[in-house]
Amino acid sequence: MAKIEKGSWVEIKQVVLQPEERAQNLPEDTKQTPYVMRMSGFLTADAELGDTVTIRSLIGREHEGTLVTLNPSYSHSFGPTMAELLHIGIDEEAK
Amino acid sequence: MSQRDNSYAAVMARSNEIMKASVGMDYDDYVISPIAFDYERMMHDTGYTHAEIVKIQSETKVGNTPLFELKRLTEAVRKISEPGKGARILLKDEAANASGSFKARRAALSVFEAARKGFKGVVAATSGNYGAAVASQANQRDLKCIVIQEVFDSRGVGQPEIIEKGRKCEAYGAEVIKLTVGPELFYIHLLTLEQTGFFNASLYTPFGIRGVETLGTEIAEEVRIRYGKDPDAVIITHAGGGNLTGTARGLLAAGADKTRIVACSVDLSGLHMASDTDFNKKSFTTGHTGFGVPFATWPDRADVPRNAARSMRYMDEYQLVTQGEVFFVTELLTKLEGIERGPAGNTSLTAAITMARQMDRDQIVVVQETEYTGAGKHHNSQLSFARENGIKVYVGDPAENVPGKTIVLPERLDQVRGKAQDLESLKLSYLRNAARRHPVQAWTDEDISFLAQDIKSTPEWVRANLPTD
Ligand SMILES: Cc1ncc(COP(=O)(O)O)c(C=O)c1O
């Protein structure tokens, strides 16, 4: 696997609580899943995906976790056009 | 050196001491009983005058936002109303605050207080807008910021609006801790406060709520100058209740004591807020009944020992709207009024349409906020995501909306009807919640007087409606 260089912007993942360690009174579906954290930061040493690594966050704190993504990005968008919305406020009857 | 025990149980058990250190105030000073406390003294002890809050906020690009008259929308409502009906609709453009929402008012005073007390950073646990607000304010006061956010389900999927809110926090340079669904967010919050020694910029401290008061005062003052009277009703999107509490307190401080205070939430009844599968079946991330009803009927479920946001103290009415109605109105605002704005303000705008229709033409109804919009935080993003997740989206009768199953966009404005929630049953539910914390048999006169004030009622009414498990 390719080496990811120290200083790269990456994302880590960490299981914070196993299902059996979680809070009481959770709905059935949630109860069966672990409580998971993700966070982005700068890698503090060369590593590969899947390694346990340390990152330095934007405010300089260090966090440990499994390296899951190189260069995590935001790709949320306006989504595919919902034609239903286009008629609103234009068609006489939809005013 | 001995290691602290950071297990879930151990950290939760240290909750009180962590809170004390991180808010810089001792809630025990105000406690009267397990349910009652001296709310007004707690608010007063923040120590800031109204003028000081205005000044602090103006230093960091907060407040003094425009108040627009929505002329074409008012006209459209008048067309579908009975003769003589159709109140004037005004909109307070809170998107103009730094970070794009009224939450900047709430963050401004907290962050100022954190800096004044010498904290090096601030921590906020939030669904998003507030995180961006705290991060934006922290930048301007040279403090570090950590935002703790519930972002995704167990598949790692988050809905577009939540992702956008997280992006905005990170854009301001905050450390964003992104979590899966669950109340254990509070555990991470406590742990983070303890590890960093940062200030707890909770949404629910007296500083946060007092910061919102300027919003109510600005509305009262400007409506008086422009229309020569007080607003007849102010509609306020309600989740945790701080928006309503602060705005209502500001209106009252300005002497607008006849103005009707109307809460509004998107009806998401039937969806469980801590459910991993329901998480992405809702198309609103705040301003909905999943927060609104629990917080109105028992405010002391927040991340501080006593919540300064107590909406039932001030509320005269509580309107519900459907997801489809809000999306329809969002689109109308864009097309008729020429402004694009985000979901939270459009929620109260939707209720305002229903109310304006029933009110007289010479009356004034104020929608007290807008929020920013953009990729993710947009009705097209949310609707297309809903469709991808199996929600049926169609045009029809909004009465067919079923949270988590269908989103029905009205065909015409006269189908935007919303519905009023019965306030009396919310008050009864509040009393039952109080009884769960402290048995009715132990309630003193002082408790009853606190409870009455806390739900804008009388001790006689409370006595006549004591819960009997
Ligand atoms: C823009 C906006 N408006 C309204 C609300 C609701 O405010 P509150 O939680 O104080 O009731 C929120 C809170 O999540 C918000 O971000």
Coordinates of C-alpha atoms and ligand atoms in Angstrom, one line a residue:
Chain A
M1 CA 0.0 0.0 0.0
A2 CA 1.2 3.5 -0.8
K3 CA 2.9 5.5 2.0
I4 CA 1.1 8.6 3.1
E5 CA 3.5 11.4 4.1
K6 CA 3.8 13.1 7.4
G7 CA 2.0 16.5 7.3
S8 CA -0.7 15.2 4.9
W9 CA -4.3 16.3 5.7
V10 CA -6.1 13.0 6.6
E11 CA -9.1 11.6 8.4
I12 CA -9.0 9.1 11.3
K13 CA -11.7 7.0 12.8
Q14 CA -12.0 5.7 16.3
V15 CA -14.4 3.5 18.1
V16 CA -15.2 5.4 21.2
L17 CA -17.6 3.0 22.8
Q18 CA -18.3 -0.7 21.9
P19 CA -22.1 -1.5 21.7
E20 CA -22.0 -3.0 25.2
E21 CA -20.4 0.1 26.7
R22 CA -23.0 2.5 25.4
A23 CA -25.5 4.5 27.3
Q24 CA -28.7 2.9 28.7
N25 CA -32.1 3.5 27.1
L26 CA -30.9 3.6 23.5
P27 CA -33.3 2.5 20.8
E28 CA -32.7 -1.1 19.6
D29 CA -31.1 -0.2 16.3
T30 CA -28.6 2.3 17.9
K31 CA -27.8 -0.1 20.7
Q32 CA -26.3 -2.6 18.3
T33 CA -23.8 -0.2 16.8
P34 CA -20.5 1.1 18.2
Y35 CA -20.1 4.8 19.0
V36 CA -17.7 6.1 16.4
M37 CA -15.7 9.3 16.1
R38 CA -14.1 10.7 12.9
M39 CA -11.8 13.7 12.8
S40 CA -9.5 15.4 10.3
G41 CA -6.0 16.7 10.9
F42 CA -2.4 16.6 9.8
L43 CA -0.6 13.3 10.0
T44 CA 2.3 13.4 12.5
A45 CA 4.4 10.6 10.9
D46 CA 4.5 8.7 7.6
A47 CA 1.8 5.9 7.6
E48 CA -0.4 3.7 5.5
L49 CA -4.2 3.5 5.3
G50 CA -5.4 1.3 8.2
D51 CA -2.5 2.1 10.5
T52 CA -3.0 3.5 13.9
V53 CA -1.8 7.0 13.7
T54 CA -1.7 10.4 15.4
I55 CA -3.0 13.5 13.8
R56 CA -2.7 17.2 14.8
S57 CA -6.0 19.1 14.6
L58 CA -6.5 22.6 13.3
I59 CA -6.0 23.9 16.8
G60 CA -2.9 21.8 17.5
R61 CA -4.4 19.0 19.6
E62 CA -3.2 15.4 19.0
H63 CA -5.7 12.5 18.5
E64 CA -5.1 8.9 17.8
G65 CA -7.1 6.6 15.5
T66 CA -7.2 4.5 12.4
L67 CA -6.1 6.2 9.3
V68 CA -9.1 6.0 6.9
T69 CA -8.9 8.8 4.3
L70 CA -6.2 10.8 2.6
N71 CA -7.2 14.4 1.9
P72 CA -10.8 14.2 3.2
S73 CA -13.0 16.6 1.3
Y74 CA -16.5 18.1 1.3
S75 CA -18.5 17.1 -1.8
H76 CA -22.0 17.8 -0.6
S77 CA -24.0 19.6 -3.3
F78 CA -27.4 20.9 -4.2
G79 CA -28.3 17.3 -5.3
P80 CA -30.1 16.3 -8.5
T81 CA -32.8 18.9 -9.4
M82 CA -36.2 18.3 -7.9
A83 CA -38.4 19.4 -10.7
E84 CA -41.3 19.5 -8.3
L85 CA -39.8 22.7 -6.8
L86 CA -39.4 24.5 -10.1
H87 CA -43.2 25.1 -10.5
I88 CA -43.6 26.8 -7.1
G89 CA -44.1 30.6 -7.3
I90 CA -44.1 30.6 -11.1
D91 CA -47.3 28.7 -12.1
E92 CA -50.3 30.9 -11.4
E93 CA -52.0 28.3 -9.2
A94 CA -48.9 27.8 -7.1
K95 CA -48.8 31.4 -5.9
Chain B
M1 CA 1.2 10.4 38.0
S2 CA -2.1 8.7 38.3
Q3 CA -4.2 8.4 35.1
R4 CA -7.7 9.7 35.2
D5 CA -10.4 7.0 34.6
N6 CA -11.8 8.1 31.3
S7 CA -14.5 5.3 31.0
Y8 CA -18.0 6.4 30.2
A9 CA -19.3 5.9 33.8
A10 CA -16.3 7.6 35.4
V11 CA -16.5 10.7 33.3
M12 CA -20.3 11.0 33.6
A13 CA -19.8 10.8 37.4
R14 CA -17.5 13.8 37.3
S15 CA -20.0 15.8 35.3
N16 CA -20.8 18.3 38.1
E17 CA -17.2 19.3 38.8
I18 CA -16.3 19.5 35.1
M19 CA -19.3 21.8 34.5
K20 CA -18.4 24.0 37.4
A21 CA -14.8 24.5 36.2
S22 CA -15.8 25.0 32.6
V23 CA -18.7 27.5 32.8
G24 CA -17.0 29.6 35.5
M25 CA -20.2 29.8 37.5
D26 CA -21.6 27.6 40.3
Y27 CA -25.2 26.6 39.7
D28 CA -25.5 25.5 43.3
D29 CA -25.8 29.2 44.2
Y30 CA -29.2 29.3 42.6
V31 CA -30.7 25.9 43.5
I32 CA -33.8 25.9 45.6
S33 CA -34.8 22.2 45.3
P34 CA -34.3 19.4 42.8
I35 CA -36.7 21.2 40.4
A36 CA -36.8 24.9 41.5
F37 CA -34.1 27.5 41.2
D38 CA -33.7 31.3 41.1
Y39 CA -33.9 31.8 37.4
E40 CA -34.0 35.6 37.3
R41 CA -31.1 36.0 39.7
M42 CA -29.0 33.6 37.7
M43 CA -29.8 35.6 34.5
H44 CA -29.1 38.9 36.3
D45 CA -25.8 37.7 37.7
T46 CA -24.3 37.5 34.2
G47 CA -23.5 41.1 35.0
Y48 CA -24.0 42.6 31.6
T49 CA -26.3 45.5 30.8
H50 CA -28.3 45.6 27.6
A51 CA -26.0 48.4 26.3
E52 CA -22.9 46.4 27.1
I53 CA -24.2 43.4 25.2
V54 CA -25.0 45.5 22.2
K55 CA -21.5 46.9 22.2
I56 CA -19.8 43.5 22.6
Q57 CA -21.9 42.1 19.7
S58 CA -21.2 45.1 17.5
E59 CA -17.4 44.5 17.9
T60 CA -17.7 41.1 16.3
K61 CA -20.2 41.7 13.4
V62 CA -23.3 40.7 15.3
G63 CA -26.7 42.4 15.5
N64 CA -28.4 45.4 14.0
T65 CA -29.7 43.2 11.1
P66 CA -32.2 44.4 8.6
L67 CA -35.9 44.0 9.1
F68 CA -37.6 43.5 5.7
E69 CA -41.3 43.9 4.9
L70 CA -42.3 40.9 2.7
K71 CA -44.6 42.8 0.4
R72 CA -45.4 40.3 -2.3
L73 CA -45.8 37.4 0.2
T74 CA -48.1 39.6 2.2
E75 CA -50.1 40.3 -1.0
A76 CA -50.2 36.6 -1.8
V77 CA -51.6 35.8 1.7
R78 CA -54.2 38.5 1.4
K79 CA -55.4 37.1 -1.9
I80 CA -56.3 33.8 -0.2
S81 CA -57.7 35.4 3.1
E82 CA -61.1 36.5 4.0
P83 CA -61.8 40.2 3.4
G84 CA -60.0 42.4 6.0
K85 CA -57.6 39.6 6.9
G86 CA -53.9 39.2 6.0
A87 CA -51.5 40.7 8.4
R88 CA -48.3 42.4 7.2
I89 CA -45.4 40.0 7.4
L90 CA -41.9 41.3 8.4
L91 CA -38.7 39.3 8.4
K92 CA -35.6 39.9 10.5
D93 CA -32.6 39.0 8.3
E94 CA -30.4 37.3 10.9
A95 CA -28.4 35.7 8.1
A96 CA -26.6 39.0 8.0
N97 CA -24.8 38.1 11.3
A98 CA -21.2 36.9 11.1
S99 CA -21.5 33.1 10.4
G100 CA -25.0 33.5 8.9
S101 CA -27.5 32.9 11.7
F102 CA -28.9 34.3 15.0
K103 CA -26.7 31.9 16.8
A104 CA -23.9 34.5 16.5
R105 CA -25.8 36.5 19.1
R106 CA -25.7 33.6 21.4
A107 CA -22.0 32.9 20.8
A108 CA -20.8 36.5 21.0
L109 CA -21.4 36.9 24.7
S110 CA -20.2 33.4 25.7
V111 CA -17.0 33.9 23.8
F112 CA -16.4 37.3 25.2
E113 CA -17.0 35.9 28.7
A114 CA -14.5 33.1 28.0
A115 CA -11.9 35.6 26.9
R116 CA -12.5 37.9 29.8
K117 CA -12.1 35.0 32.3
G118 CA -8.8 34.0 30.7
F119 CA -9.8 30.8 29.0
K120 CA -7.6 29.8 26.1
G121 CA -10.4 28.2 24.1
V122 CA -14.1 27.3 23.8
V123 CA -16.0 24.1 23.3
A124 CA -19.5 23.8 21.8
A125 CA -21.6 20.7 21.4
T126 CA -24.1 21.4 18.7
S127 CA -26.0 20.4 15.6
G128 CA -24.0 22.9 13.7
N129 CA -25.1 26.6 13.3
Y130 CA -24.0 27.3 16.8
G131 CA -20.7 25.7 16.2
A132 CA -20.0 27.9 13.3
A133 CA -21.1 30.9 15.3
V134 CA -18.8 30.0 18.2
A135 CA -15.9 29.3 15.8
S136 CA -16.5 32.7 14.1
Q137 CA -16.6 34.6 17.3
A138 CA -13.6 32.7 18.7
N139 CA -11.5 33.8 15.7
Q140 CA -12.4 37.4 16.4
R141 CA -11.4 37.1 20.1
D142 CA -8.3 35.0 19.3
L143 CA -9.4 31.8 21.1
K144 CA -9.3 28.2 20.0
C145 CA -12.5 26.4 19.2
I146 CA -13.6 22.8 19.4
V147 CA -17.0 21.8 18.0
I148 CA -18.6 18.4 18.9
Q149 CA -21.2 17.4 16.3
E150 CA -23.5 14.4 15.7
V151 CA -22.8 13.9 12.0
F152 CA -23.5 10.4 10.7
D153 CA -25.3 7.1 11.1
S154 CA -23.5 3.8 11.6
R155 CA -23.0 3.6 7.8
G156 CA -20.9 6.8 7.9
V157 CA -23.7 8.7 6.0
G158 CA -24.6 12.2 7.0
Q159 CA -27.3 14.3 5.5
P160 CA -26.2 17.3 3.3
E161 CA -27.2 19.9 5.8
I162 CA -25.3 18.4 8.7
I163 CA -22.2 18.0 6.5
E164 CA -22.4 21.6 5.4
K165 CA -22.7 22.8 9.0
G166 CA -19.5 20.8 9.9
R167 CA -17.7 22.2 6.9
K168 CA -18.4 25.7 8.0
C169 CA -17.0 25.0 11.5
E170 CA -13.8 23.6 9.9
A171 CA -13.6 26.5 7.5
Y172 CA -13.3 28.8 10.5
G173 CA -10.4 26.7 11.8
A174 CA -12.2 24.8 14.5
E175 CA -11.4 21.3 15.5
V176 CA -14.5 19.3 14.6
I177 CA -15.2 16.1 16.4
K178 CA -17.6 14.2 14.3
L179 CA -19.7 11.5 15.9
T180 CA -22.3 8.8 15.1
V181 CA -25.9 9.0 16.5
G182 CA -26.3 8.9 20.3
P183 CA -26.6 10.8 23.5
E184 CA -23.0 9.8 24.4
L185 CA -22.0 13.1 22.7
F186 CA -22.3 14.5 26.2
Y187 CA -19.5 12.1 27.4
I188 CA -17.2 13.3 24.7
H189 CA -18.1 16.9 25.5
L190 CA -17.2 16.4 29.2
L191 CA -14.0 14.6 28.3
T192 CA -13.0 17.4 26.0
L193 CA -13.7 20.1 28.5
E194 CA -11.7 18.2 31.1
Q195 CA -8.7 17.5 28.8
T196 CA -8.5 21.1 27.5
G197 CA -9.6 23.3 30.4
F198 CA -11.5 25.3 27.8
F199 CA -14.7 27.3 28.4
N200 CA -18.0 25.4 28.0
A201 CA -19.8 27.7 25.4
S202 CA -23.0 25.7 26.0
L203 CA -26.1 26.9 24.1
Y204 CA -27.9 26.9 27.4
T205 CA -25.8 29.2 29.8
P206 CA -27.2 32.5 30.9
F207 CA -24.6 34.2 28.6
G208 CA -25.9 32.4 25.5
I209 CA -29.5 33.4 26.2
R210 CA -28.8 37.0 27.3
G211 CA -27.0 37.4 24.0
V212 CA -30.3 36.7 22.1
E213 CA -32.2 39.4 24.0
T214 CA -30.8 42.0 21.6
L215 CA -32.8 40.3 18.8
G216 CA -36.1 40.9 20.6
T217 CA -35.2 44.5 21.5
E218 CA -34.2 45.4 18.0
I219 CA -37.5 44.0 16.7
A220 CA -39.6 46.0 19.2
E221 CA -37.6 49.2 18.6
E222 CA -37.6 49.1 14.8
V223 CA -41.3 48.1 14.4
R224 CA -42.2 51.0 16.7
I225 CA -40.2 53.5 14.7
R226 CA -41.5 52.3 11.3
Y227 CA -45.1 51.4 12.1
G228 CA -45.8 53.3 15.3
K229 CA -46.9 50.3 17.3
D230 CA -45.6 47.0 18.8
P231 CA -45.7 43.9 16.7
D232 CA -48.8 41.9 17.3
A233 CA -47.1 38.5 17.0
V234 CA -43.5 37.3 16.8
I235 CA -43.0 33.8 15.4
I236 CA -39.9 31.9 16.6
T237 CA -38.5 28.7 15.4
H238 CA -38.1 26.4 18.4
A239 CA -35.7 23.5 19.1
G240 CA -33.9 23.8 22.4
G241 CA -35.9 26.9 23.2
G242 CA -33.1 29.5 23.5
N243 CA -34.2 31.4 20.4
L244 CA -37.6 31.9 21.9
T245 CA -36.5 32.6 25.4
G246 CA -33.9 35.2 24.5
T247 CA -36.1 36.9 21.9
A248 CA -39.1 37.1 24.3
R249 CA -37.0 38.5 27.1
G250 CA -35.7 41.1 24.8
L251 CA -39.2 42.1 23.7
L252 CA -40.3 42.3 27.3
A253 CA -37.2 44.4 28.2
A254 CA -38.2 46.8 25.5
G255 CA -41.8 47.0 27.0
A256 CA -43.5 45.0 24.2
D257 CA -45.6 43.0 26.7
K258 CA -48.7 42.6 24.5
T259 CA -46.9 41.0 21.6
R260 CA -47.9 37.3 21.2
I261 CA -44.9 35.0 21.4
V262 CA -45.4 32.1 19.0
A263 CA -43.2 29.0 18.9
C264 CA -43.0 27.0 15.7
S265 CA -41.4 23.7 14.9
V266 CA -41.4 21.3 12.0
D267 CA -43.5 18.3 12.9
L268 CA -41.3 15.2 13.1
S269 CA -43.5 13.2 15.5
G270 CA -42.9 9.5 15.2
L271 CA -39.2 9.7 14.5
H272 CA -36.8 8.8 17.3
M273 CA -34.0 11.3 17.8
A274 CA -31.5 8.7 19.1
S275 CA -32.3 6.2 16.4
D276 CA -29.5 5.3 14.0
T277 CA -32.0 4.5 11.2
D278 CA -34.3 7.5 11.8
F279 CA -31.4 9.8 11.8
N280 CA -31.3 10.3 8.0
K281 CA -35.0 10.0 7.5
K282 CA -35.6 13.6 8.6
S283 CA -35.0 16.5 6.3
F284 CA -34.6 19.1 9.1
T285 CA -31.6 19.1 11.4
T286 CA -33.1 21.6 13.9
G287 CA -36.2 23.6 14.6
H288 CA -38.2 20.4 14.8
T289 CA -40.4 18.7 17.4
G290 CA -37.7 16.1 18.2
F291 CA -35.9 18.8 20.1
G292 CA -38.8 21.3 20.5
V293 CA -41.2 19.2 22.5
P294 CA -38.8 17.6 25.0
F295 CA -37.0 20.8 25.7
A296 CA -40.3 22.8 26.1
T297 CA -41.7 20.2 28.4
W298 CA -38.5 19.9 30.4
P299 CA -35.6 22.3 29.8
D300 CA -33.2 20.7 32.3
R301 CA -32.0 18.0 29.9
A302 CA -29.2 20.2 28.5
D303 CA -25.4 20.1 28.9
V304 CA -25.5 22.5 31.9
P305 CA -27.0 21.8 35.4
R306 CA -29.8 24.4 35.0
N307 CA -30.9 25.5 31.6
A308 CA -31.2 29.3 30.9
A309 CA -33.5 28.5 27.9
R310 CA -37.0 28.1 29.3
S311 CA -39.4 28.7 26.5
M312 CA -42.7 27.8 28.2
R313 CA -42.1 30.8 30.6
Y314 CA -42.8 33.1 27.6
M315 CA -44.7 31.1 25.0
D316 CA -48.3 32.0 24.1
E317 CA -48.8 29.5 21.2
Y318 CA -47.0 26.7 19.6
Q319 CA -47.5 26.1 15.8
L320 CA -46.5 23.0 13.9
V321 CA -45.7 22.9 10.2
T322 CA -44.8 20.0 7.9
Q323 CA -41.5 19.5 6.1
G324 CA -43.3 19.9 2.7
E325 CA -44.9 23.1 3.7
V326 CA -41.6 24.6 4.7
F327 CA -39.9 23.6 1.4
F328 CA -42.8 25.2 -0.5
V329 CA -42.5 28.4 1.4
T330 CA -38.7 28.4 1.0
E331 CA -39.3 28.4 -2.7
L332 CA -41.9 31.1 -2.6
L333 CA -39.6 33.4 -0.6
T334 CA -37.0 33.0 -3.3
K335 CA -39.4 33.6 -6.2
L336 CA -41.6 36.3 -4.7
E337 CA -39.2 38.2 -2.4
G338 CA -35.9 37.7 -4.3
I339 CA -33.9 36.3 -1.4
E340 CA -32.6 32.8 -0.8
R341 CA -32.5 31.8 2.8
G342 CA -32.0 28.6 4.8
P343 CA -34.4 26.2 6.6
A344 CA -34.7 27.5 10.2
G345 CA -36.2 30.9 9.4
N346 CA -38.4 29.5 6.7
T347 CA -39.9 27.3 9.4
S348 CA -41.3 30.2 11.3
L349 CA -42.1 32.0 8.0
T350 CA -44.4 29.0 7.2
A351 CA -46.3 29.4 10.4
A352 CA -46.4 33.2 9.9
I353 CA -48.4 32.6 6.6
T354 CA -51.0 30.6 8.5
M355 CA -51.2 33.2 11.2
A356 CA -51.2 36.2 9.0
R357 CA -54.2 34.7 7.2
Q358 CA -56.2 34.7 10.4
M359 CA -55.0 38.1 11.6
D360 CA -56.4 41.5 10.6
R361 CA -54.7 43.5 7.8
D362 CA -53.5 46.3 10.0
Q363 CA -51.7 43.8 12.3
I364 CA -48.0 42.9 12.1
V365 CA -46.5 39.5 12.4
V366 CA -42.7 39.3 12.6
V367 CA -40.6 36.2 11.5
Q368 CA -37.7 36.8 13.8
E369 CA -34.9 35.1 11.8
T370 CA -33.4 33.9 8.6
E371 CA -30.3 31.8 8.2
Y372 CA -27.8 31.4 5.4
T373 CA -28.2 28.9 2.6
G374 CA -25.9 27.1 0.2
A375 CA -24.9 23.6 -1.0
G376 CA -26.2 21.1 1.5
K377 CA -28.2 23.6 3.5
H378 CA -30.8 23.9 0.8
H379 CA -34.2 22.4 0.2
N380 CA -33.1 20.8 -3.1
S381 CA -30.2 19.1 -1.4
Q382 CA -32.4 17.9 1.5
L383 CA -35.3 16.7 -0.8
S384 CA -33.1 14.9 -3.2
F385 CA -31.3 13.2 -0.3
A386 CA -34.7 12.2 1.2
R387 CA -35.7 10.7 -2.2
E388 CA -32.5 8.7 -2.3
N389 CA -33.2 7.4 1.2
G390 CA -36.6 6.1 0.2
I391 CA -38.8 9.0 1.3
K392 CA -41.7 9.5 -1.1
V393 CA -41.6 13.2 -2.3
Y394 CA -44.6 14.5 -4.3
V395 CA -46.9 17.4 -4.9
G396 CA -50.3 17.1 -3.3
D397 CA -52.2 17.7 -0.1
P398 CA -49.7 18.5 2.8
A399 CA -52.0 16.7 5.2
E400 CA -50.5 13.6 3.7
N401 CA -47.0 14.3 5.1
V402 CA -45.8 11.5 7.3
P403 CA -42.4 12.2 8.9
G404 CA -39.9 9.6 7.7
K405 CA -42.2 8.3 4.9
T406 CA -43.6 11.1 2.8
I407 CA -42.9 14.7 2.1
V408 CA -45.8 16.4 0.3
L409 CA -45.2 19.7 -1.3
P410 CA -48.5 21.8 -1.4
E411 CA -49.9 22.6 -4.8
R412 CA -51.1 26.1 -3.7
L413 CA -50.4 28.6 -1.0
D414 CA -53.9 28.1 0.5
Q415 CA -52.9 24.5 1.4
V416 CA -50.2 25.8 3.8
R417 CA -52.1 25.4 7.0
G418 CA -49.9 24.2 9.7
K419 CA -51.6 23.3 12.9
A420 CA -51.6 24.6 16.5
Q421 CA -50.2 22.4 19.2
D422 CA -52.3 22.2 22.4
L423 CA -50.3 24.3 24.9
E424 CA -52.3 23.0 27.9
S425 CA -51.2 19.4 27.2
L426 CA -47.6 20.6 26.9
K427 CA -47.9 22.2 30.3
L428 CA -49.3 19.0 31.8
S429 CA -46.5 17.1 30.3
Y430 CA -44.0 19.5 31.9
L431 CA -45.6 18.9 35.3
R432 CA -45.3 15.1 34.8
N433 CA -41.6 15.6 33.9
A434 CA -41.1 17.7 37.1
A435 CA -42.8 14.9 39.1
R436 CA -40.3 12.4 37.7
R437 CA -37.4 14.5 39.1
H438 CA -39.0 15.3 42.4
P439 CA -42.1 13.6 43.8
V440 CA -45.3 15.7 43.9
Q441 CA -45.7 14.9 47.6
A442 CA -42.5 16.8 48.3
W443 CA -43.4 19.9 46.3
T444 CA -43.3 23.0 48.5
D445 CA -45.1 26.3 47.9
E446 CA -41.8 27.6 46.5
D447 CA -41.6 24.7 44.0
I448 CA -45.2 25.3 42.9
S449 CA -44.6 28.9 42.4
F450 CA -41.4 28.1 40.3
L451 CA -43.3 25.6 38.2
A452 CA -46.1 28.1 37.6
Q453 CA -43.8 30.8 36.4
D454 CA -41.8 28.3 34.4
I455 CA -44.9 27.5 32.3
K456 CA -46.5 31.0 32.3
S457 CA -49.3 29.8 34.5
T458 CA -50.5 30.3 38.1
P459 CA -49.9 28.3 41.3
E460 CA -53.7 27.7 41.4
W461 CA -53.6 26.0 37.9
V462 CA -50.6 23.9 39.0
R463 CA -52.4 22.8 42.2
A464 CA -55.5 21.9 40.2
N465 CA -53.4 19.8 37.8
L466 CA -51.0 18.0 40.0
P467 CA -49.7 14.8 38.2
T468 CA -51.0 11.6 39.8
D469 CA -48.6 9.1 38.2
Ligands
LIG1 C1 -30.7 29.1 12.6 C2 -31.4 28.5 13.8 N1 -32.6 28.9 14.1 C3 -33.4 28.4 15.1 C4 -32.9 27.4 15.9 C5 -33.7 27.0 17.1 O1 -33.2 27.6 18.2 P1 -33.4 27.0 19.7 O2 -32.6 25.7 19.7 O3 -32.8 28.0 20.6 O4 -34.8 26.7 19.9 C6 -31.6 26.9 15.7 C7 -31.0 25.9 16.5 O5 -30.6 24.9 16.4 C8 -30.8 27.5 14.6 O6 -29.6 27.1 14.3

